[in-house]
Amino acid sequence: MSEQSLWSVFVNAALVNNFVLAYFLGICPFMGVSAKIATATRMGGAVMFVMLVSSVCAFLIHHALLAIGAPFLELIAFIVVIASTVQLVEMFIKKMSPALFRALGIFLPLITTNCAILGLALFQTNRDYGFLQCVAFALGAGAGFTLALILMAGIREKLALAEVPEVAKGSAIALVVAGILSMAFMGFAGLAA
Amino acid sequence: MNVKEPSATDEFIKGLWRENPVFVQVLGMCPVLAVTNSAVNGLAMGVATTFVLLMSNSLVSLLRDFIPKQVRIATYILIIATFVTIVDYAIEAISLDLHRALGAFISLIVANCLILGRAEAFASRHKPGAAVLDALGMGAGFTLALLCLGGVREILGAGSLFGLVLFPAGFEPWIVMILPGGGFFTLAGWLLLINHRRQRRERAEAAGGPLQEAGR
């Protein structure tokens, strides 16, 4: 088991090695749903929740599969569990809070194809995190994802009013902005002890 | 229904250039940006993805009459995950260094929306032959894009290509290009170039003539 403190796991996942801006995980929703701050916030919340649940599940699966000596099934098990977790969360929210369900809309099922979730499960097993570290890692990664999404949305709202050259409209200018954000986040590198 | 069947070469070229998964459809961004800090990594990732795409496309196409509609996505994911596990173990056996360089991104091929997208949009509706060609074309296009990105980033960021040193010792490498930010900038640069070419062609077509420089 790795010896990192919980706080350093959290800061590392949220800022230093931000999932979106340093590992390029979850780029699709990052580009797709970052047009408005309100939707970005909701998407971030949903992703964070699914991350937390699937991180705990992945921890249990990893140890169960190690116990029966079948680590090659890990990837298949992870993806199935993530897909069913999202489904479960969807049904749960629909039952408990129809208002929230309507607000999240299409974003919930989309989370299944978010590689940040699978990446989280894979990274935590690769790094041999303990249970509490997994939870901290999931919270940090979720917070980092939400932060990146909201920052991007804020910039894009301003960008809509700016005069962008015809060739750069759409993905190209969004990528340049993401690149600059990514460089800014490199400034956090000293935080990881 | 369109009567005219697209020819075999057309099916292949479509993925390679006209509907290039990265430059035109902007699909499968995560591996595109994450592993292209050198040309070798990009090439390996491209080949691995092509293999998974080829196998999953042909299997999905063969089974397309047997897979119930309601559970098709889950079935596709299972098929894809199986082949990705095979690729993961194969790369580990062939080159441990490469496996370490690509890391978790080999497993993350599962979550590449390109593969699931082709299974759903193409393989589930076409005969195995066409599905194989589609997979080869898309895979080649994806590999080409990864090479373009990896090549540019390695040349500028490390002053070499495929490990061969290109510049004299006085060359100061642009470190930023092999860092995450460089990935975004390089891809943005390629998209700008392609957008520019497309717009020029569209303008030329609108002006009535085939691709002619209209006094610019």
Coordinates of N, CA, C and O in Angstrom, one line a residue, chain A residues 10-167:
Chain A
F10 N -5.5 13.9 -2.3 CA -6.6 14.8 -2.8 C -6.0 15.9 -3.7 O -6.5 16.2 -4.8
V11 N -5.0 16.7 -3.1 CA -4.5 17.8 -3.8 C -3.9 17.4 -5.2 O -4.0 18.0 -6.2
N12 N -3.2 16.3 -5.1 CA -2.5 15.7 -6.3 C -3.6 15.5 -7.4 O -3.4 15.9 -8.6
A13 N -4.7 14.9 -7.0 CA -5.7 14.5 -8.1 C -6.4 15.7 -8.5 O -6.8 15.8 -9.7
A14 N -6.6 16.7 -7.6 CA -7.5 17.9 -8.0 C -6.7 18.9 -8.8 O -7.2 19.5 -9.7
L15 N -5.5 19.2 -8.3 CA -4.7 20.3 -8.9 C -3.5 19.9 -9.7 O -3.4 20.2 -10.9
V16 N -2.6 19.2 -9.0 CA -1.3 19.0 -9.7 C -1.4 18.1 -10.9 O -0.9 18.5 -12.0
N17 N -2.0 17.0 -10.7 CA -2.3 16.1 -11.9 C -3.7 16.1 -12.3 O -4.4 15.1 -12.3
N18 N -4.2 17.3 -12.5 CA -5.7 17.4 -12.9 C -6.0 16.5 -14.0 O -5.3 16.3 -15.0
F19 N -7.1 15.7 -13.8 CA -7.5 14.7 -14.7 C -7.7 15.2 -16.2 O -7.2 14.6 -17.1
V20 N -8.3 16.4 -16.3 CA -8.6 16.9 -17.6 C -7.3 17.5 -18.2 O -6.9 17.2 -19.3
L21 N -6.7 18.3 -17.4 CA -5.6 19.2 -18.0 C -4.2 18.5 -18.0 O -3.3 19.0 -18.7
A22 N -4.0 17.5 -17.2 CA -2.7 16.9 -17.2 C -2.8 15.5 -17.8 O -1.8 15.0 -18.4
Y23 N -3.8 14.7 -17.5 CA -4.0 13.4 -18.0 C -4.8 13.3 -19.3 O -5.0 12.2 -19.8
F24 N -5.5 14.3 -19.6 CA -6.4 14.3 -20.8 C -7.5 13.3 -20.7 O -7.9 12.7 -21.7
L25 N -8.0 13.1 -19.5 CA -9.1 12.2 -19.3 C -10.4 12.9 -19.3 O -10.5 14.0 -18.7
G26 N -11.4 12.4 -19.9 CA -12.7 13.1 -19.9 C -12.7 14.4 -20.8 O -13.3 15.4 -20.5
I27 N -12.0 14.3 -21.9 CA -11.9 15.5 -22.8 C -13.2 15.7 -23.5 O -13.7 16.8 -23.7
C28 N -13.9 14.6 -23.8 CA -15.2 14.7 -24.6 C -16.2 15.5 -23.9 O -16.7 16.5 -24.4
P29 N -16.5 15.2 -22.6 CA -17.5 16.1 -21.9 C -16.9 17.5 -21.7 O -17.6 18.5 -21.7
F30 N -15.6 17.5 -21.5 CA -14.9 18.8 -21.2 C -15.1 19.7 -22.4 O -15.4 20.9 -22.2
M31 N -15.0 19.2 -23.6 CA -15.3 20.0 -24.8 C -16.8 20.2 -25.1 O -17.3 21.2 -25.5
G32 N -17.5 19.1 -24.8 CA -19.0 19.1 -25.1 C -19.9 19.9 -24.2 O -20.7 20.6 -24.7
V33 N -19.7 19.8 -22.9 CA -20.6 20.5 -22.0 C -20.1 21.7 -21.3 O -20.6 22.1 -20.3
S34 N -19.0 22.3 -21.9 CA -18.4 23.4 -21.2 C -18.8 24.8 -21.9 O -18.1 25.7 -21.8
A35 N -20.0 24.8 -22.4 CA -20.5 26.0 -23.0 C -21.1 27.0 -22.0 O -21.0 28.2 -22.2
K36 N -21.8 26.5 -21.0 CA -22.4 27.3 -20.0 C -22.0 26.9 -18.6 O -21.9 25.7 -18.3
I37 N -21.8 27.9 -17.7 CA -21.4 27.5 -16.4 C -22.4 26.7 -15.6 O -22.0 25.7 -14.9
A38 N -23.7 26.9 -15.8 CA -24.7 26.2 -15.0 C -24.6 24.7 -15.4 O -24.6 23.8 -14.5
T39 N -24.6 24.4 -16.6 CA -24.6 22.9 -17.0 C -23.3 22.3 -16.6 O -23.2 21.2 -16.2
A40 N -22.2 23.1 -16.7 CA -20.9 22.6 -16.3 C -20.9 22.2 -14.8 O -20.3 21.1 -14.5
T41 N -21.5 23.0 -14.0 CA -21.5 22.7 -12.6 C -22.3 21.4 -12.3 O -21.8 20.5 -11.5
R42 N -23.4 21.3 -12.9 CA -24.2 20.1 -12.7 C -23.5 18.8 -13.2 O -23.5 17.8 -12.5
M43 N -22.9 18.9 -14.4 CA -22.2 17.8 -14.9 C -21.1 17.4 -14.0 O -20.8 16.2 -13.7
G44 N -20.3 18.4 -13.5 CA -19.3 18.1 -12.5 C -19.7 17.4 -11.3 O -19.1 16.4 -10.8
G45 N -20.9 17.8 -10.7 CA -21.4 17.2 -9.6 C -21.8 15.7 -9.8 O -21.4 14.8 -9.1
A46 N -22.4 15.5 -11.0 CA -22.8 14.1 -11.3 C -21.6 13.2 -11.5 O -21.5 12.1 -11.0
V47 N -20.6 13.8 -12.2 CA -19.3 13.0 -12.4 C -18.7 12.6 -11.1 O -18.2 11.5 -10.8
M48 N -18.6 13.6 -10.2 CA -18.0 13.4 -8.9 C -18.6 12.3 -8.1 O -18.0 11.4 -7.6
F49 N -20.0 12.3 -8.2 CA -20.7 11.3 -7.4 C -20.4 9.9 -8.0 O -20.1 8.9 -7.3
V50 N -20.5 9.8 -9.3 CA -20.3 8.5 -10.0 C -18.8 8.0 -9.7 O -18.6 6.9 -9.5
M51 N -17.9 9.0 -9.7 CA -16.5 8.7 -9.4 C -16.4 8.0 -8.1 O -15.7 7.0 -7.9
L52 N -17.0 8.6 -7.1 CA -16.9 8.2 -5.7 C -17.5 6.7 -5.6 O -16.8 5.8 -5.1
V53 N -18.6 6.5 -6.2 CA -19.2 5.2 -6.1 C -18.4 4.1 -6.9 O -18.1 3.1 -6.3
S54 N -18.0 4.5 -8.1 CA -17.2 3.5 -8.8 C -15.8 3.3 -8.3 O -15.3 2.2 -8.4
S55 N -15.3 4.3 -7.6 CA -14.0 4.1 -7.0 C -14.1 3.0 -5.9 O -13.2 2.2 -5.8
V56 N -15.1 3.2 -5.1 CA -15.3 2.2 -4.0 C -15.5 0.8 -4.6 O -14.9 -0.2 -4.1
C57 N -16.4 0.7 -5.6 CA -16.6 -0.6 -6.3 C -15.4 -1.2 -6.8 O -15.1 -2.3 -6.7
A58 N -14.6 -0.3 -7.5 CA -13.3 -0.8 -8.1 C -12.4 -1.3 -7.1 O -11.7 -2.3 -7.3
F59 N -12.3 -0.7 -5.9 CA -11.5 -1.1 -4.9 C -11.8 -2.5 -4.5 O -11.0 -3.4 -4.3
L60 N -13.1 -2.7 -4.3 CA -13.6 -4.1 -3.8 C -13.4 -5.1 -4.9 O -12.9 -6.2 -4.6
I61 N -13.6 -4.8 -6.2 CA -13.4 -5.7 -7.3 C -12.0 -6.1 -7.4 O -11.7 -7.3 -7.5
H62 N -11.1 -5.1 -7.3 CA -9.7 -5.4 -7.4 C -9.3 -6.4 -6.4 O -8.6 -7.4 -6.7
H63 N -9.7 -6.3 -5.1 CA -9.3 -7.2 -4.1 C -9.9 -8.5 -4.2 O -9.3 -9.6 -4.0
A64 N -11.2 -8.5 -4.7 CA -11.9 -9.8 -4.9 C -11.2 -10.6 -6.0 O -11.0 -11.8 -5.8
L65 N -10.9 -9.9 -7.1 CA -10.3 -10.6 -8.2 C -8.9 -11.1 -7.9 O -8.5 -12.2 -8.3
L66 N -8.2 -10.3 -7.1 CA -6.8 -10.8 -6.6 C -7.0 -12.0 -5.8 O -6.2 -13.0 -5.9
A67 N -8.0 -12.1 -4.9 CA -8.2 -13.2 -4.0 C -8.5 -14.5 -4.8 O -8.1 -15.5 -4.4
I68 N -9.3 -14.4 -5.9 CA -9.6 -15.6 -6.7 C -8.6 -15.8 -7.8 O -8.7 -16.7 -8.6
G69 N -7.5 -14.9 -7.9 CA -6.5 -15.1 -8.8 C -6.9 -14.9 -10.3 O -6.5 -15.7 -11.2
A70 N -7.7 -13.9 -10.6 CA -8.1 -13.7 -12.0 C -7.9 -12.2 -12.3 O -8.9 -11.5 -12.7
P71 N -6.7 -11.6 -12.2 CA -6.6 -10.2 -12.5 C -6.9 -9.8 -13.9 O -7.2 -8.6 -14.2
F72 N -6.8 -10.8 -14.9 CA -7.1 -10.4 -16.3 C -8.5 -10.1 -16.5 O -8.9 -9.5 -17.6
L73 N -9.4 -10.4 -15.6 CA -10.8 -10.0 -15.7 C -11.1 -8.6 -15.3 O -12.2 -8.1 -15.4
E74 N -10.1 -7.9 -14.7 CA -10.2 -6.6 -14.1 C -10.9 -5.6 -15.0 O -11.9 -5.0 -14.6
L75 N -10.3 -5.4 -16.2 CA -10.8 -4.4 -17.1 C -12.3 -4.6 -17.4 O -13.1 -3.7 -17.4
I76 N -12.6 -5.9 -17.8 CA -14.0 -6.2 -18.1 C -14.9 -5.9 -17.0 O -16.0 -5.3 -17.1
A77 N -14.5 -6.3 -15.7 CA -15.3 -6.1 -14.6 C -15.5 -4.7 -14.3 O -16.6 -4.2 -14.0
F78 N -14.4 -3.9 -14.4 CA -14.5 -2.4 -14.2 C -15.6 -1.8 -15.1 O -16.5 -1.0 -14.6
I79 N -15.5 -2.1 -16.4 CA -16.3 -1.3 -17.3 C -17.8 -1.7 -17.1 O -18.7 -0.9 -17.1
V80 N -18.0 -3.0 -16.8 CA -19.4 -3.5 -16.6 C -19.9 -2.8 -15.3 O -21.1 -2.3 -15.3
V81 N -19.1 -2.7 -14.2 CA -19.5 -2.1 -13.0 C -19.8 -0.7 -13.2 O -20.8 -0.1 -12.7
I82 N -19.0 0.0 -13.9 CA -19.2 1.5 -14.1 C -20.5 1.7 -14.8 O -21.3 2.5 -14.5
A83 N -20.7 0.9 -15.9 CA -21.9 1.1 -16.7 C -23.2 0.8 -15.8 O -24.1 1.6 -15.8
S84 N -23.1 -0.2 -15.0 CA -24.3 -0.5 -14.2 C -24.4 0.5 -13.0 O -25.5 0.8 -12.6
T85 N -23.3 1.0 -12.5 CA -23.4 2.0 -11.5 C -24.1 3.3 -12.0 O -25.0 3.8 -11.3
V86 N -23.7 3.7 -13.2 CA -24.4 4.8 -13.8 C -25.9 4.6 -13.9 O -26.7 5.4 -13.6
Q87 N -26.2 3.4 -14.4 CA -27.6 3.0 -14.6 C -28.4 3.1 -13.2 O -29.4 3.7 -13.1
L88 N -27.7 2.6 -12.2 CA -28.3 2.5 -10.8 C -28.5 3.9 -10.3 O -29.6 4.3 -9.8
V89 N -27.4 4.8 -10.5 CA -27.5 6.1 -10.0 C -28.7 6.9 -10.7 O -29.4 7.6 -10.1
E90 N -28.8 6.6 -12.0 CA -29.8 7.2 -12.8 C -31.2 6.9 -12.2 O -32.0 7.7 -12.0
M91 N -31.4 5.6 -11.9 CA -32.7 5.1 -11.4 C -33.0 5.7 -10.1 O -34.1 6.1 -9.7
F92 N -31.9 5.7 -9.2 CA -32.0 6.2 -7.9 C -32.5 7.7 -7.9 O -33.4 8.1 -7.2
I93 N -31.7 8.5 -8.7 CA -32.1 9.9 -8.7 C -33.5 10.1 -9.2 O -34.2 11.0 -8.8
K94 N -33.8 9.3 -10.2 CA -35.2 9.5 -10.8 C -36.3 9.3 -9.8 O -37.3 10.0 -9.8
K95 N -36.0 8.3 -8.9 CA -37.0 7.9 -7.9 C -37.0 9.0 -6.8 O -38.0 9.4 -6.3
M96 N -35.8 9.4 -6.3 CA -35.7 10.2 -5.1 C -35.9 11.7 -5.5 O -36.5 12.4 -4.7
S97 N -35.4 12.1 -6.6 CA -35.6 13.6 -6.9 C -35.8 13.8 -8.4 O -34.8 14.0 -9.1
P98 N -37.0 13.7 -8.8 CA -37.3 13.9 -10.2 C -36.8 15.3 -10.7 O -36.4 15.4 -11.9
A99 N -36.8 16.3 -9.9 CA -36.3 17.6 -10.3 C -34.8 17.6 -10.7 O -34.5 18.0 -11.8
L100 N -34.0 16.9 -9.9 CA -32.6 16.8 -10.2 C -32.4 16.0 -11.4 O -31.5 16.3 -12.3
F101 N -33.2 14.9 -11.6 CA -33.1 14.0 -12.7 C -33.3 14.8 -14.0 O -32.6 14.7 -15.0
R102 N -34.3 15.7 -14.0 CA -34.6 16.5 -15.2 C -33.5 17.4 -15.5 O -33.1 17.7 -16.6
A103 N -32.9 18.0 -14.4 CA -31.8 19.0 -14.5 C -30.6 18.3 -15.2 O -29.9 18.9 -16.0
L104 N -30.3 17.1 -14.8 CA -29.1 16.4 -15.3 C -29.3 15.9 -16.7 O -28.4 16.0 -17.5
G105 N -30.5 15.5 -17.0 CA -30.9 15.1 -18.4 C -29.9 14.1 -19.0 O -29.6 13.1 -18.4
I106 N -29.5 14.4 -20.2 CA -28.7 13.5 -21.0 C -27.3 13.3 -20.4 O -26.7 12.3 -20.7
F107 N -26.9 14.1 -19.5 CA -25.5 14.0 -19.0 C -25.3 12.7 -18.2 O -24.2 12.2 -18.2
L108 N -26.3 12.3 -17.5 CA -26.1 11.1 -16.7 C -25.7 9.9 -17.5 O -24.6 9.3 -17.2
P109 N -26.4 9.4 -18.5 CA -26.0 8.3 -19.3 C -24.6 8.5 -20.0 O -23.8 7.6 -20.2
L110 N -24.4 9.8 -20.3 CA -23.1 10.1 -21.0 C -21.9 9.8 -20.1 O -20.8 9.6 -20.6
I111 N -22.1 9.8 -18.8 CA -20.9 9.6 -17.9 C -20.3 8.2 -18.1 O -19.1 8.1 -17.9
T112 N -21.1 7.2 -18.6 CA -20.5 5.9 -18.8 C -19.3 5.9 -19.7 O -18.4 5.2 -19.5
T113 N -19.4 6.8 -20.8 CA -18.4 6.8 -21.8 C -17.3 7.8 -21.4 O -16.5 8.2 -22.2
N114 N -17.3 8.3 -20.2 CA -16.3 9.2 -19.7 C -15.1 8.5 -19.3 O -15.1 7.8 -18.3
C115 N -14.0 8.6 -20.0 CA -12.8 7.8 -19.7 C -12.2 8.2 -18.3 O -11.4 7.5 -17.8
A116 N -12.6 9.4 -17.8 CA -12.0 9.8 -16.5 C -12.5 8.8 -15.4 O -11.7 8.5 -14.5
I117 N -13.7 8.3 -15.5 CA -14.1 7.3 -14.5 C -13.3 6.0 -14.6 O -12.8 5.5 -13.5
L118 N -13.2 5.5 -15.8 CA -12.4 4.3 -15.9 C -10.9 4.5 -15.6 O -10.3 3.7 -14.9
G119 N -10.4 5.7 -16.0 CA -9.1 6.1 -15.6 C -8.8 6.1 -14.1 O -7.8 5.6 -13.7
L120 N -9.8 6.6 -13.4 CA -9.7 6.7 -12.0 C -9.6 5.3 -11.4 O -8.7 5.0 -10.6
A121 N -10.4 4.4 -11.9 CA -10.4 3.0 -11.4 C -9.0 2.4 -11.7 O -8.4 1.7 -10.8
L122 N -8.5 2.6 -12.9 CA -7.2 2.0 -13.3 C -6.1 2.6 -12.5 O -5.2 1.9 -12.0
F123 N -6.1 3.9 -12.3 CA -4.9 4.6 -11.6 C -4.9 4.1 -10.2 O -3.8 3.9 -9.6
Q124 N -6.0 4.0 -9.5 CA -6.0 3.7 -8.1 C -5.5 2.3 -7.9 O -4.9 2.0 -6.9
T125 N -5.8 1.4 -8.8 CA -5.3 0.0 -8.6 C -3.8 0.0 -9.0 O -3.0 -0.7 -8.3
N126 N -3.4 0.7 -10.0 CA -2.0 0.8 -10.4 C -1.1 1.3 -9.2 O 0.0 0.8 -9.0
R127 N -1.7 2.3 -8.5 CA -0.9 2.9 -7.5 C -1.1 2.3 -6.1 O -0.5 2.7 -5.1
D128 N -1.9 1.2 -6.1 CA -2.1 0.5 -4.8 C -2.6 1.3 -3.7 O -2.1 1.2 -2.6
Y129 N -3.6 2.1 -3.9 CA -4.1 3.0 -2.8 C -5.0 2.1 -1.9 O -5.6 1.1 -2.3
G130 N -4.9 2.5 -0.6 CA -5.8 1.9 0.4 C -7.2 2.4 0.3 O -7.5 3.3 -0.6
F131 N -8.1 1.9 1.1 CA -9.5 2.3 0.9 C -9.8 3.8 1.1 O -10.4 4.4 0.2
L132 N -9.3 4.4 2.2 CA -9.5 5.8 2.4 C -8.8 6.6 1.3 O -9.3 7.7 0.9
Q133 N -7.6 6.2 0.9 CA -6.9 6.9 -0.2 C -7.7 6.9 -1.4 O -7.8 7.9 -2.2
C134 N -8.4 5.8 -1.7 CA -9.3 5.7 -2.9 C -10.4 6.7 -2.8 O -10.6 7.4 -3.8
V135 N -11.0 6.9 -1.7 CA -12.0 7.8 -1.5 C -11.5 9.2 -1.7 O -12.1 10.0 -2.5
A136 N -10.3 9.5 -1.1 CA -9.8 10.9 -1.3 C -9.4 11.1 -2.7 O -9.6 12.2 -3.3
F137 N -8.9 10.1 -3.4 CA -8.5 10.2 -4.8 C -9.7 10.5 -5.7 O -9.7 11.4 -6.5
A138 N -10.8 9.8 -5.4 CA -12.1 10.0 -6.2 C -12.6 11.4 -6.0 O -13.0 12.1 -6.9
L139 N -12.6 11.8 -4.7 CA -13.1 13.2 -4.4 C -12.2 14.2 -5.1 O -12.7 15.2 -5.7
G140 N -10.9 14.0 -5.0 CA -10.0 15.0 -5.6 C -10.2 15.1 -7.1 O -10.2 16.1 -7.7
A141 N -10.2 13.9 -7.7 CA -10.4 13.8 -9.2 C -11.7 14.5 -9.6 O -11.7 15.2 -10.6
G142 N -12.7 14.2 -8.9 CA -14.0 14.8 -9.2 C -14.0 16.3 -9.0 O -14.5 17.1 -9.9
A143 N -13.4 16.8 -7.9 CA -13.3 18.2 -7.7 C -12.4 18.9 -8.8 O -12.8 19.9 -9.4
G144 N -11.3 18.2 -9.2 CA -10.5 18.7 -10.3 C -11.2 18.8 -11.6 O -11.1 19.8 -12.3
F145 N -12.0 17.8 -11.9 CA -12.8 17.7 -13.1 C -13.8 18.9 -13.1 O -13.9 19.6 -14.1
T146 N -14.5 19.0 -12.0 CA -15.5 20.1 -11.9 C -14.8 21.5 -12.1 O -15.3 22.3 -12.8
L147 N -13.7 21.6 -11.4 CA -13.0 22.9 -11.5 C -12.6 23.3 -12.9 O -12.9 24.4 -13.4
A148 N -12.0 22.3 -13.6 CA -11.6 22.5 -15.0 C -12.8 22.8 -15.9 O -12.7 23.7 -16.7
L149 N -13.9 22.1 -15.6 CA -15.0 22.3 -16.5 C -15.6 23.7 -16.3 O -16.0 24.4 -17.2
I150 N -15.7 24.1 -15.0 CA -16.2 25.5 -14.7 C -15.3 26.6 -15.3 O -15.8 27.5 -15.9
L151 N -14.0 26.4 -15.1 CA -13.1 27.4 -15.6 C -13.3 27.6 -17.1 O -13.4 28.7 -17.7
M152 N -13.3 26.4 -17.8 CA -13.4 26.4 -19.2 C -14.8 27.0 -19.6 O -14.8 27.8 -20.6
A153 N -15.8 26.7 -18.9 CA -17.1 27.3 -19.3 C -17.1 28.8 -19.1 O -17.7 29.5 -20.0
G154 N -16.5 29.3 -18.0 CA -16.4 30.7 -17.8 C -15.7 31.4 -19.0 O -16.2 32.4 -19.5
I155 N -14.6 30.8 -19.4 CA -13.8 31.4 -20.5 C -14.6 31.4 -21.8 O -14.7 32.3 -22.5
R156 N -15.3 30.2 -22.0 CA -16.1 30.1 -23.3 C -17.3 31.0 -23.3 O -17.7 31.5 -24.4
E157 N -17.9 31.3 -22.2 CA -19.0 32.3 -22.2 C -18.5 33.7 -22.6 O -19.1 34.4 -23.3
K158 N -17.2 34.0 -22.2 CA -16.7 35.3 -22.6 C -16.3 35.2 -24.1 O -16.4 36.2 -24.9
L159 N -15.8 34.0 -24.5 CA -15.3 33.8 -25.8 C -16.4 34.0 -26.9 O -16.2 34.5 -28.0
A160 N -17.6 33.7 -26.4 CA -18.8 33.8 -27.4 C -18.9 35.2 -27.8 O -19.5 35.5 -28.9
L161 N -18.5 36.2 -27.0 CA -18.6 37.6 -27.4 C -17.4 38.1 -28.1 O -17.5 39.2 -28.7
A162 N -16.3 37.4 -28.1 CA -15.1 37.9 -28.7 C -15.1 37.6 -30.2 O -15.9 36.8 -30.7
E163 N -14.3 38.3 -30.9 CA -14.2 38.1 -32.4 C -13.1 37.0 -32.6 O -11.9 37.3 -32.6
V164 N -13.5 35.8 -32.9 CA -12.6 34.8 -33.2 C -12.5 34.7 -34.7 O -13.5 34.7 -35.4
P165 N -11.2 34.5 -35.2 CA -11.1 34.4 -36.7 C -11.9 33.2 -37.2 O -12.0 32.2 -36.5
E166 N -12.3 33.3 -38.4 CA -13.2 32.3 -39.0 C -12.6 30.9 -38.9 O -13.3 29.9 -38.6
V167 N -11.3 30.7 -39.3 CA -10.7 29.4 -39.3 C -10.6 28.8 -37.9 O -10.6 27.6 -37.8

